[in-house]
Coordinates of C-alpha atoms in Angstrom, one line a residue:
M1 CA -8.3 -20.8 44.3
A2 CA -5.7 -23.2 42.9
N3 CA -7.0 -26.0 45.1
K4 CA -10.7 -25.4 44.3
A5 CA -10.4 -24.6 40.6
G6 CA -7.3 -26.7 40.0
N7 CA -5.8 -28.2 37.0
Q8 CA -7.6 -31.6 37.0
R9 CA -11.1 -30.3 37.4
K10 CA -13.3 -30.1 34.3
C11 CA -14.0 -26.7 33.0
F12 CA -15.6 -24.6 30.2
T13 CA -13.0 -22.9 28.0
F14 CA -13.8 -20.0 25.7
F15 CA -11.4 -18.8 23.0
W16 CA -12.0 -15.4 21.4
K17 CA -9.9 -14.5 18.3
L18 CA -10.2 -10.9 17.3
K19 CA -8.9 -10.1 13.7
N20 CA -7.6 -6.6 13.1
A21 CA -7.4 -6.0 16.8
R22 CA -5.1 -3.0 16.7
Y23 CA -7.6 -1.1 14.4
C24 CA -10.6 -1.3 16.8
W25 CA -12.1 2.2 16.7
Q26 CA -13.4 2.2 20.3
K27 CA -11.5 4.5 22.8
D28 CA -11.7 5.6 26.4
E29 CA -14.3 3.4 28.1
Q30 CA -15.9 2.1 24.9
Y31 CA -15.7 -1.6 24.4
I32 CA -16.2 -4.3 21.7
Q33 CA -18.1 -7.4 22.8
S34 CA -17.2 -10.9 21.9
P35 CA -19.9 -13.3 20.6
I36 CA -22.2 -14.5 23.3
F37 CA -21.4 -18.0 24.7
V38 CA -23.8 -20.2 26.7
V39 CA -22.6 -22.4 29.6
D40 CA -25.2 -25.0 29.7
Q41 CA -24.1 -26.7 33.0
I42 CA -24.3 -23.4 34.9
M43 CA -28.0 -22.7 34.6
K44 CA -27.6 -22.2 30.8
S45 CA -26.2 -18.8 31.6
K46 CA -25.1 -16.4 28.8
W47 CA -21.7 -14.7 28.9
A48 CA -19.4 -12.5 26.8
L49 CA -15.9 -11.0 27.0
L50 CA -15.6 -7.2 26.8
L51 CA -12.5 -5.6 25.2
Y52 CA -11.6 -2.0 25.9
P53 CA -9.0 -1.3 23.1
R54 CA -7.8 2.0 24.5
Y55 CA -8.6 2.1 28.2
G56 CA -6.7 5.2 29.1
K57 CA -3.6 6.3 27.2
D58 CA -1.5 3.2 27.2
N59 CA -3.7 0.3 28.2
I60 CA -6.2 -2.1 26.9
G61 CA -8.7 -3.7 29.3
F62 CA -11.0 -6.6 29.3
Q63 CA -13.5 -8.3 31.6
L64 CA -16.1 -11.1 31.8
H65 CA -19.7 -10.1 31.5
K66 CA -22.8 -12.1 32.4
L67 CA -25.8 -11.2 30.3
P68 CA -29.1 -10.7 32.3
D69 CA -31.8 -13.3 32.1
S70 CA -35.3 -13.8 33.4
K71 CA -34.3 -16.1 36.3
E72 CA -32.4 -13.4 38.2
T73 CA -30.6 -16.2 40.2
P74 CA -27.1 -15.3 41.4
V75 CA -24.3 -17.4 39.9
E76 CA -21.0 -18.0 41.6
I77 CA -18.0 -19.2 39.6
Y78 CA -14.3 -19.5 39.5
Y79 CA -12.8 -18.1 36.3
E80 CA -9.6 -16.9 34.8
I81 CA -8.8 -14.8 31.8
A82 CA -5.5 -15.0 29.9
L83 CA -4.2 -13.0 26.9
I84 CA -2.5 -15.0 24.3
S85 CA 0.2 -13.1 22.5
L86 CA 0.6 -12.8 18.7
N87 CA 3.3 -15.5 18.7
G88 CA 1.0 -17.8 20.6
T89 CA 2.6 -17.6 24.1
I90 CA 0.5 -17.1 27.2
S91 CA 0.7 -13.7 28.9
N92 CA 2.4 -13.6 32.3
S93 CA -0.6 -11.7 33.6
I94 CA -3.6 -13.8 34.3
N95 CA -6.8 -12.5 35.9
R96 CA -8.3 -15.1 38.3
E97 CA -11.3 -14.6 40.4
K98 CA -14.0 -16.2 42.4
R99 CA -17.1 -14.1 42.0
I100 CA -20.9 -13.9 42.4
F101 CA -22.7 -12.5 39.3
D102 CA -26.3 -11.3 39.8
D103 CA -28.6 -8.6 38.4
K104 CA -26.7 -5.9 40.2
S105 CA -23.2 -7.1 39.5
T106 CA -23.0 -8.5 36.0
R107 CA -19.3 -7.8 35.3
G108 CA -16.1 -9.2 36.7
S109 CA -13.0 -7.2 37.6
L110 CA -11.5 -5.1 34.8
W111 CA -8.1 -6.4 33.9
R112 CA -5.6 -3.9 32.3
V113 CA -2.5 -4.7 30.3
K114 CA 0.0 -2.4 28.6
R115 CA -1.1 -1.9 25.0
E116 CA 2.5 -2.3 23.8
N117 CA 2.7 -5.7 25.5
A118 CA -0.6 -6.9 24.0
L119 CA 0.0 -5.4 20.5
P120 CA 3.8 -5.0 20.0
V121 CA 4.9 -2.5 17.4
R122 CA 4.9 -4.2 14.1
S123 CA 4.2 -3.4 10.5
A124 CA 0.8 -1.8 10.2
F125 CA 0.1 -4.2 7.3
H126 CA 1.2 -7.4 9.0
Q127 CA -1.0 -10.2 7.9
R128 CA -1.5 -11.9 11.3
D129 CA -3.0 -9.1 13.4
I130 CA -5.0 -11.4 15.7
L131 CA -5.6 -10.8 19.4
T132 CA -6.7 -14.0 21.3
Y133 CA -8.3 -14.2 24.7
C134 CA -8.9 -17.4 26.7
C135 CA -11.4 -17.6 29.5
R136 CA -11.9 -20.7 31.7
I137 CA -14.8 -21.2 34.0
W138 CA -15.2 -23.7 36.8
K139 CA -18.1 -24.4 39.2
T140 CA -17.6 -23.5 42.8
V141 CA -19.8 -26.4 43.9
G142 CA -19.6 -29.7 42.0
E143 CA -17.9 -30.2 38.7
F144 CA -18.7 -30.1 35.0
S145 CA -19.6 -33.5 33.6
E146 CA -17.2 -33.0 30.6
N147 CA -14.7 -30.5 29.3
V148 CA -16.2 -28.1 26.8
Q149 CA -14.5 -25.6 24.5
C150 CA -16.2 -22.8 22.6
I151 CA -14.2 -20.9 19.9
A152 CA -15.4 -17.6 18.6
R153 CA -14.0 -15.3 16.0
T154 CA -14.6 -11.6 15.4
R155 CA -13.4 -9.7 12.4
V156 CA -13.2 -5.9 12.4
E157 CA -13.7 -4.7 8.9
V158 CA -10.8 -2.6 7.6
E159 CA -9.4 -1.5 4.2
K160 CA -5.7 -0.9 3.8
R161 CA -3.8 1.1 1.2
L162 CA -0.1 1.4 0.2
F163 CA 0.6 4.1 -2.4
T164 CA 3.1 6.7 -3.6
W165 CA 2.0 10.3 -3.7
N166 CA 4.0 12.6 -5.9
I167 CA 3.6 16.4 -5.5
A168 CA 4.6 17.8 -8.9
K169 CA 5.9 21.3 -9.4
F170 CA 6.6 21.7 -5.7
S171 CA 8.5 24.9 -6.3
V172 CA 5.2 26.7 -7.1
F173 CA 3.2 24.7 -4.6
Q174 CA 0.9 26.9 -2.6
S175 CA -2.8 26.2 -2.3
G176 CA -2.7 22.4 -1.8
Q177 CA -3.1 19.1 -3.5
S178 CA -5.4 16.1 -2.6
Y179 CA -5.2 12.4 -2.9
V180 CA -8.5 10.6 -3.0
I181 CA -8.8 7.1 -1.5
K182 CA -11.6 5.1 -3.2
S183 CA -13.3 1.8 -2.4
L184 CA -11.6 -1.2 -4.0
K185 CA -15.0 -2.7 -4.7
S186 CA -17.3 0.1 -5.7
N187 CA -14.8 2.8 -6.7
K188 CA -16.7 5.3 -4.4
K189 CA -14.8 7.8 -2.4
R190 CA -13.8 6.7 1.0
M191 CA -11.8 9.7 2.1
S192 CA -9.3 12.3 0.8
V193 CA -6.0 13.5 2.2
R194 CA -5.0 17.1 1.3
L195 CA -1.5 18.5 1.6
F196 CA -1.2 22.2 2.2
L197 CA 1.2 24.8 3.5
T198 CA 0.8 26.9 6.6
P199 CA 1.7 30.6 6.6
D200 CA 5.2 29.7 7.9
E201 CA 5.5 27.1 5.1
K202 CA 5.2 24.0 7.2
L203 CA 3.6 20.9 5.6
H204 CA 0.2 20.0 7.0
F205 CA -2.3 17.3 6.0
R206 CA -6.1 17.4 6.3
T207 CA -8.3 14.3 5.9
T208 CA -12.0 14.4 5.0
V209 CA -14.1 11.3 5.3
Y210 CA -17.0 10.6 2.9
D211 CA -18.0 7.1 3.9
K212 CA -20.2 7.4 7.1
R213 CA -19.2 3.9 8.2
I214 CA -15.6 4.9 8.7
K215 CA -14.9 5.4 12.4
Y216 CA -11.0 5.5 12.5
S217 CA -8.0 5.8 10.2
G218 CA -4.3 5.3 10.8
F219 CA -1.7 6.9 8.6
H220 CA 2.1 6.5 8.0
F221 CA 3.5 9.0 5.6
C222 CA 7.3 9.2 4.7
A223 CA 8.8 11.9 2.5
V224 CA 11.8 10.4 0.6
D225 CA 14.8 11.9 -1.2
I226 CA 16.4 10.9 -4.4
F227 CA 18.1 8.0 -2.8
K228 CA 14.8 6.7 -1.4
N229 CA 15.9 7.7 2.1
T230 CA 13.3 8.9 4.6
I231 CA 13.6 12.7 5.2
A232 CA 10.4 13.1 7.2
D233 CA 8.1 10.7 8.9
L234 CA 4.5 11.0 10.2
R235 CA 2.4 8.4 12.1
D236 CA -1.1 9.5 13.3
E237 CA -4.4 8.1 14.3
I238 CA -7.7 9.9 13.7
W239 CA -11.2 9.2 14.9
Y240 CA -14.3 10.4 13.0
D241 CA -17.7 11.3 14.5
A242 CA -19.5 12.7 11.6
L243 CA -19.7 12.5 7.8
N244 CA -17.5 15.0 5.8
E245 CA -15.6 15.7 9.0
S246 CA -12.1 17.1 8.5
K247 CA -9.1 16.5 10.7
S248 CA -5.7 18.2 10.3
F249 CA -2.2 17.0 11.4
E250 CA 1.3 18.2 10.8
L251 CA 4.2 16.4 9.3
K252 CA 6.6 15.8 12.2
M253 CA 9.7 17.5 10.8
L254 CA 11.6 20.7 10.9
L255 CA 11.8 20.9 7.1
T256 CA 9.8 23.7 5.5
K257 CA 9.3 24.4 1.8
K258 CA 12.3 26.8 2.0
K259 CA 14.6 24.1 3.3
L260 CA 13.4 21.6 0.8
M261 CA 14.1 24.1 -2.0
E262 CA 17.6 24.8 -0.6
M263 CA 18.4 21.1 -1.2
K264 CA 16.1 20.5 -4.2
N265 CA 18.7 18.4 -6.0
I266 CA 18.4 15.8 -3.3
Y267 CA 14.8 16.3 -2.0
L268 CA 13.0 17.5 -5.1
P269 CA 14.2 15.5 -8.2
N270 CA 12.5 17.0 -11.2
D271 CA 10.7 19.4 -8.8
V272 CA 8.7 16.5 -7.3
L273 CA 8.2 15.9 -3.6
S274 CA 7.5 12.2 -3.1
F275 CA 5.7 10.4 -0.2
K276 CA 5.5 6.7 0.6
C277 CA 2.0 6.4 2.2
K278 CA 0.2 3.7 4.2
C279 CA -3.4 4.1 5.3
V280 CA -5.8 1.8 7.1
M281 CA -9.5 2.6 7.5
T282 CA -11.7 0.9 10.2
F283 CA -15.4 0.6 9.7
E284 CA -18.1 0.1 12.3
T285 CA -19.0 -3.3 10.7
I286 CA -17.9 -6.5 12.5
S287 CA -18.5 -10.2 11.7
D288 CA -18.8 -13.1 14.2
E289 CA -18.8 -16.8 14.2
T290 CA -18.8 -19.4 17.0
E291 CA -18.5 -23.1 17.4
G292 CA -18.5 -25.4 20.4
I293 CA -16.6 -28.6 21.0
T294 CA -17.0 -31.2 23.8
C295 CA -14.6 -33.7 25.0
D296 CA -16.7 -36.5 23.6
Y297 CA -16.2 -35.2 20.1
I298 CA -12.4 -34.8 20.6
A299 CA -12.1 -38.3 22.0
F300 CA -14.1 -39.6 19.0
E301 CA -11.6 -37.9 16.7
N302 CA -8.7 -39.4 18.7
Y303 CA -7.5 -36.0 20.0
E304 CA -6.5 -35.0 23.5
L305 CA -7.9 -32.0 25.2
D306 CA -4.6 -30.3 26.0
N307 CA -6.2 -27.1 27.3
C308 CA -8.3 -28.8 30.0
S309 CA -5.3 -29.0 32.3
S310 CA -2.4 -26.9 33.2
N311 CA 1.0 -27.3 34.8
D312 CA 1.6 -27.5 38.5
E313 CA 1.3 -23.8 39.0
D314 CA -2.1 -23.7 37.3
I315 CA -0.9 -21.7 34.3
L316 CA -2.8 -22.3 31.0
S317 CA -0.7 -24.7 28.9
V318 CA -0.8 -23.3 25.4
S319 CA 2.6 -21.9 24.9
K320 CA 3.7 -24.8 22.7
N321 CA 0.4 -25.1 20.8
V322 CA 1.3 -22.6 18.0
L323 CA 1.8 -23.2 14.3
N324 CA 2.2 -20.5 11.7
E325 CA -0.5 -19.3 9.3
S326 CA -0.4 -22.2 6.8
F327 CA -1.0 -24.8 9.5
E328 CA -3.5 -22.6 11.3
L329 CA -5.5 -22.7 8.1
L330 CA -5.1 -26.4 7.9
L331 CA -6.1 -26.9 11.6
K332 CA -8.8 -24.2 11.5
E333 CA -6.8 -22.2 14.1
E334 CA -8.0 -24.3 17.0
P335 CA -5.5 -24.6 19.8
L336 CA -7.0 -27.9 21.1
Y337 CA -5.8 -29.7 17.9
K338 CA -2.3 -28.3 17.8
S339 CA -0.6 -30.2 20.6
I340 CA -1.1 -33.6 19.1
M341 CA -0.1 -32.3 15.7
I342 CA 3.1 -30.9 17.1
D343 CA 3.9 -34.2 18.8
N344 CA 3.4 -36.0 15.5
L345 CA 5.5 -33.6 13.5
Q346 CA 8.2 -33.9 16.2
S347 CA 8.3 -37.6 15.7
L348 CA 8.6 -37.1 11.9
I349 CA 11.7 -34.9 12.1
S350 CA 13.3 -37.0 14.9
N351 CA 13.3 -40.3 13.0
G352 CA 13.0 -39.1 9.4
S353 CA 9.8 -41.0 8.8
L354 CA 8.4 -40.7 5.2
S355 CA 11.0 -38.0 4.4
D356 CA 11.1 -37.0 0.7
I357 CA 13.6 -34.2 0.6
K358 CA 17.1 -33.6 2.1
L359 CA 18.6 -30.2 3.2
K360 CA 22.3 -30.2 2.9
T361 CA 24.7 -27.7 4.6
R362 CA 28.5 -27.8 4.2
T363 CA 28.8 -30.4 6.9
R364 CA 25.5 -32.1 7.5
T365 CA 22.4 -33.5 5.8
Y366 CA 18.9 -33.2 7.2
S367 CA 15.9 -35.4 6.2
A368 CA 12.7 -33.4 5.8
H369 CA 9.2 -33.4 4.2
M370 CA 8.3 -31.2 1.2
F371 CA 4.7 -30.9 2.2
I372 CA 5.6 -29.5 5.6
L373 CA 8.3 -27.2 4.4
S374 CA 6.0 -25.9 1.6
A375 CA 3.2 -25.3 4.2
R376 CA 5.5 -23.2 6.4
S377 CA 7.6 -21.4 3.8
P378 CA 6.4 -19.9 0.5
V379 CA 10.0 -20.0 -0.7
F380 CA 10.2 -23.8 -0.3
K381 CA 6.7 -24.1 -1.8
A382 CA 7.9 -22.3 -5.0
M383 CA 11.1 -24.3 -5.0
F384 CA 9.4 -27.7 -4.8
S385 CA 6.7 -26.6 -7.3
S386 CA 9.2 -25.7 -10.0
K387 CA 11.8 -28.3 -9.0
V388 CA 14.5 -26.1 -10.4
E389 CA 16.6 -25.8 -7.2
T390 CA 16.5 -29.4 -6.1
N391 CA 19.3 -31.8 -7.0
N392 CA 18.3 -35.4 -6.9
G393 CA 16.0 -34.8 -4.0
C394 CA 18.5 -32.6 -2.2
V395 CA 18.5 -28.8 -1.5
D396 CA 21.9 -27.2 -0.9
I397 CA 21.9 -24.6 1.9
E398 CA 25.6 -23.8 2.1
D399 CA 25.1 -20.2 3.2
L400 CA 23.6 -21.2 6.5
D401 CA 25.4 -23.1 9.3
D402 CA 24.2 -26.2 11.0
D403 CA 22.9 -24.5 14.1
T404 CA 20.8 -22.1 12.0
V405 CA 19.3 -24.8 9.9
T406 CA 18.5 -26.8 13.0
G407 CA 16.8 -23.8 14.5
L408 CA 14.7 -23.3 11.3
L409 CA 13.6 -26.9 11.3
R410 CA 12.8 -26.7 15.0
Y411 CA 10.5 -23.8 14.3
I412 CA 9.0 -25.3 11.2
Y413 CA 8.1 -28.6 12.8
K414 CA 7.6 -27.6 16.5
S415 CA 6.9 -23.8 16.5
E416 CA 9.6 -23.6 19.0
V417 CA 12.6 -21.3 19.4
K418 CA 15.4 -22.1 21.8
E419 CA 16.8 -19.4 24.1
L420 CA 18.4 -16.8 21.8
D421 CA 21.6 -14.9 22.1
W422 CA 22.7 -12.1 19.7
D423 CA 24.6 -14.3 17.3
T424 CA 21.9 -17.0 17.0
A425 CA 19.1 -14.4 16.7
S426 CA 21.0 -12.7 13.9
K427 CA 21.7 -15.9 11.9
L428 CA 18.2 -17.2 12.5
Y429 CA 16.8 -13.9 11.3
V430 CA 18.8 -14.3 8.0
G431 CA 17.4 -17.8 7.5
A432 CA 13.9 -16.9 8.4
D433 CA 14.0 -14.0 5.9
K434 CA 15.6 -16.1 3.2
Y435 CA 12.7 -18.6 3.4
Q436 CA 10.0 -16.1 4.3
I437 CA 9.1 -17.7 7.7
L438 CA 7.5 -14.4 8.8
A439 CA 6.6 -15.3 12.4
L440 CA 10.1 -16.5 13.2
K441 CA 11.6 -13.4 11.5
D442 CA 9.5 -11.2 13.8
I443 CA 10.6 -13.2 16.9
C444 CA 14.3 -12.7 16.0
S445 CA 13.7 -9.0 15.0
S446 CA 12.0 -8.4 18.4
Y447 CA 15.0 -9.9 20.2
L448 CA 17.5 -7.8 18.3
K449 CA 15.5 -4.6 19.0
A450 CA 15.3 -5.4 22.7
N451 CA 19.0 -6.2 23.0
L452 CA 20.7 -3.4 21.1
S453 CA 24.0 -2.2 22.6
V454 CA 26.8 0.1 21.6
T455 CA 28.9 -2.9 20.5
N456 CA 26.3 -4.6 18.2
A457 CA 24.4 -1.6 16.8
C458 CA 26.5 -1.3 13.7
G459 CA 26.0 -5.0 12.9
A460 CA 22.3 -4.6 13.5
L461 CA 22.2 -1.7 11.1
L462 CA 24.0 -3.7 8.4
L463 CA 21.6 -6.6 8.9
A464 CA 18.4 -4.4 8.7
D465 CA 19.7 -2.6 5.6
M466 CA 20.7 -5.8 3.8
H467 CA 17.3 -7.3 4.4
Q468 CA 15.3 -4.1 3.8
N469 CA 13.7 -4.1 7.2
D470 CA 12.8 -0.4 7.5
E471 CA 11.3 -0.7 11.0
L472 CA 14.3 -2.4 12.5
K473 CA 16.6 0.0 10.6
G474 CA 14.8 3.0 12.0
I475 CA 15.1 1.7 15.5
V476 CA 18.8 1.0 15.2
Q477 CA 19.5 4.4 13.6
S478 CA 17.7 6.1 16.5
F479 CA 19.7 4.1 19.0
I480 CA 23.0 5.0 17.2
L481 CA 22.1 8.7 17.3
K482 CA 21.3 8.6 21.0
N483 CA 24.7 7.0 21.6
S484 CA 26.6 8.7 18.9
K485 CA 29.6 9.8 20.9
I486 CA 30.4 6.2 21.9
I487 CA 29.4 4.4 18.7
M488 CA 30.7 6.9 16.1
S489 CA 34.1 6.8 17.8
S490 CA 34.3 3.0 17.7
E491 CA 36.1 0.7 15.3
H492 CA 32.8 -0.8 14.3
W493 CA 31.6 2.6 13.0
E494 CA 34.9 3.2 11.3
K495 CA 34.6 -0.1 9.5
L496 CA 31.0 0.7 8.5
M497 CA 32.0 4.1 7.1
K498 CA 34.6 2.3 4.9
T499 CA 32.4 -0.5 3.6
K500 CA 28.9 1.2 3.6
V501 CA 29.5 4.8 2.9
Q502 CA 26.0 5.7 1.9
L503 CA 24.4 3.9 4.9
A504 CA 26.7 5.7 7.4
A505 CA 26.0 9.0 5.7
E506 CA 22.3 8.4 5.7
T507 CA 22.4 7.6 9.4
M508 CA 24.4 10.7 10.2
H509 CA 22.1 12.8 8.1
L510 CA 19.2 11.9 10.3
S511 CA 20.7 13.9 13.2
F512 CA 20.2 17.1 11.2
K513 CA 16.5 16.5 11.0
N514 CA 15.9 16.3 14.8

């Protein structure tokens, strides 16, 4: 395969970007289809990619599909499909195949990947929920006359809500109370969520959908105490098949109304039970757009087609072609433009060309560019817009060390993160959070979550609490409780109890809820 469909041969490349991918309502063997693309140089054949968002319990699946035509002529191709992760790196699993497509066999092999690998656990309201596929096609006989790229985007329509739900007079709460979620545009009812008590006084929720277009909803409910600590947590997904359909689910906790009343001074201030709520609703509506680009056009614009070739092992070379949201908007999110842009940005930071701002640590000064920093960081943008924190064209960053500032600039200019260790990931997380470089913050957070140990858990808990990262904090607390005998007898925990009494008490309190 590598010899016949190798790196240097011209090919057709199809990129499919799916917005709100994690909220696709299809399940089991249902799929969502990409926009159709036409490969002119292979008999003007029509193709599409099929995504199975929930193929089985833990997987997503996808495959190449040839649409039927009147010619009914078999088509033989080489092709490969790769999944590009949320941070822009290529998946290690690439489906490559030589296959004949005809009227009886219109689909390629189904490729499965773990859902947690394709859509890692992140905030349900993260603003960059985009799943990207790349499919490359080669002829088995002859070669394309030019490299061609087709870029398609599909957006799954969703509405999201963040709200606080207060249940007043909980001591006499019996029959239930509802929260109505309305359309932001028309003020019409979308759905309602009703809280009620079972005979054994457990808390249950029931949703009722009123908008017939809603196919799926995801919920995250947290009951909180007087200190705003979570005392109960619920995450659930619901699929709807009919209008006015009701679904029930239970709050995942051992607390009953009786137990809440026993500690009402903490759990029920002023006789009010409070919930922090997140809800996302998925509609059956989707929108598509497609555009095609040939090598002639790219050459005319003085760009290189980076994605027409790969490295020696024939792996699609896109791992460095990633910029964050601001530059993706600037470059229309097209991977083929990004490599040359990164090279140009790298030269700017290397030789200080046209720099108009300096970043100064305690021991070093860096030349930089206000436009680039502003495009990558809303904090820098606000700073340079107001000019209140610059001193004669210089920004003092004395709270970050040289290595951390170097790492920030490397990511800002190159979208690159050098190999992390615990110390550098922690410091880089602090810098990324300070300047709101969200993608880099997520990378560091993912590293910390994956590398927790009994010796660093207390430090991770302090970091998560200081930067109000509830997701990281919850994971660290769960880890501490699972390893409580070792961690809570360590000098790290002893120091935590002396310096952060409430945080330590909050963590220990969680053990009584399980």
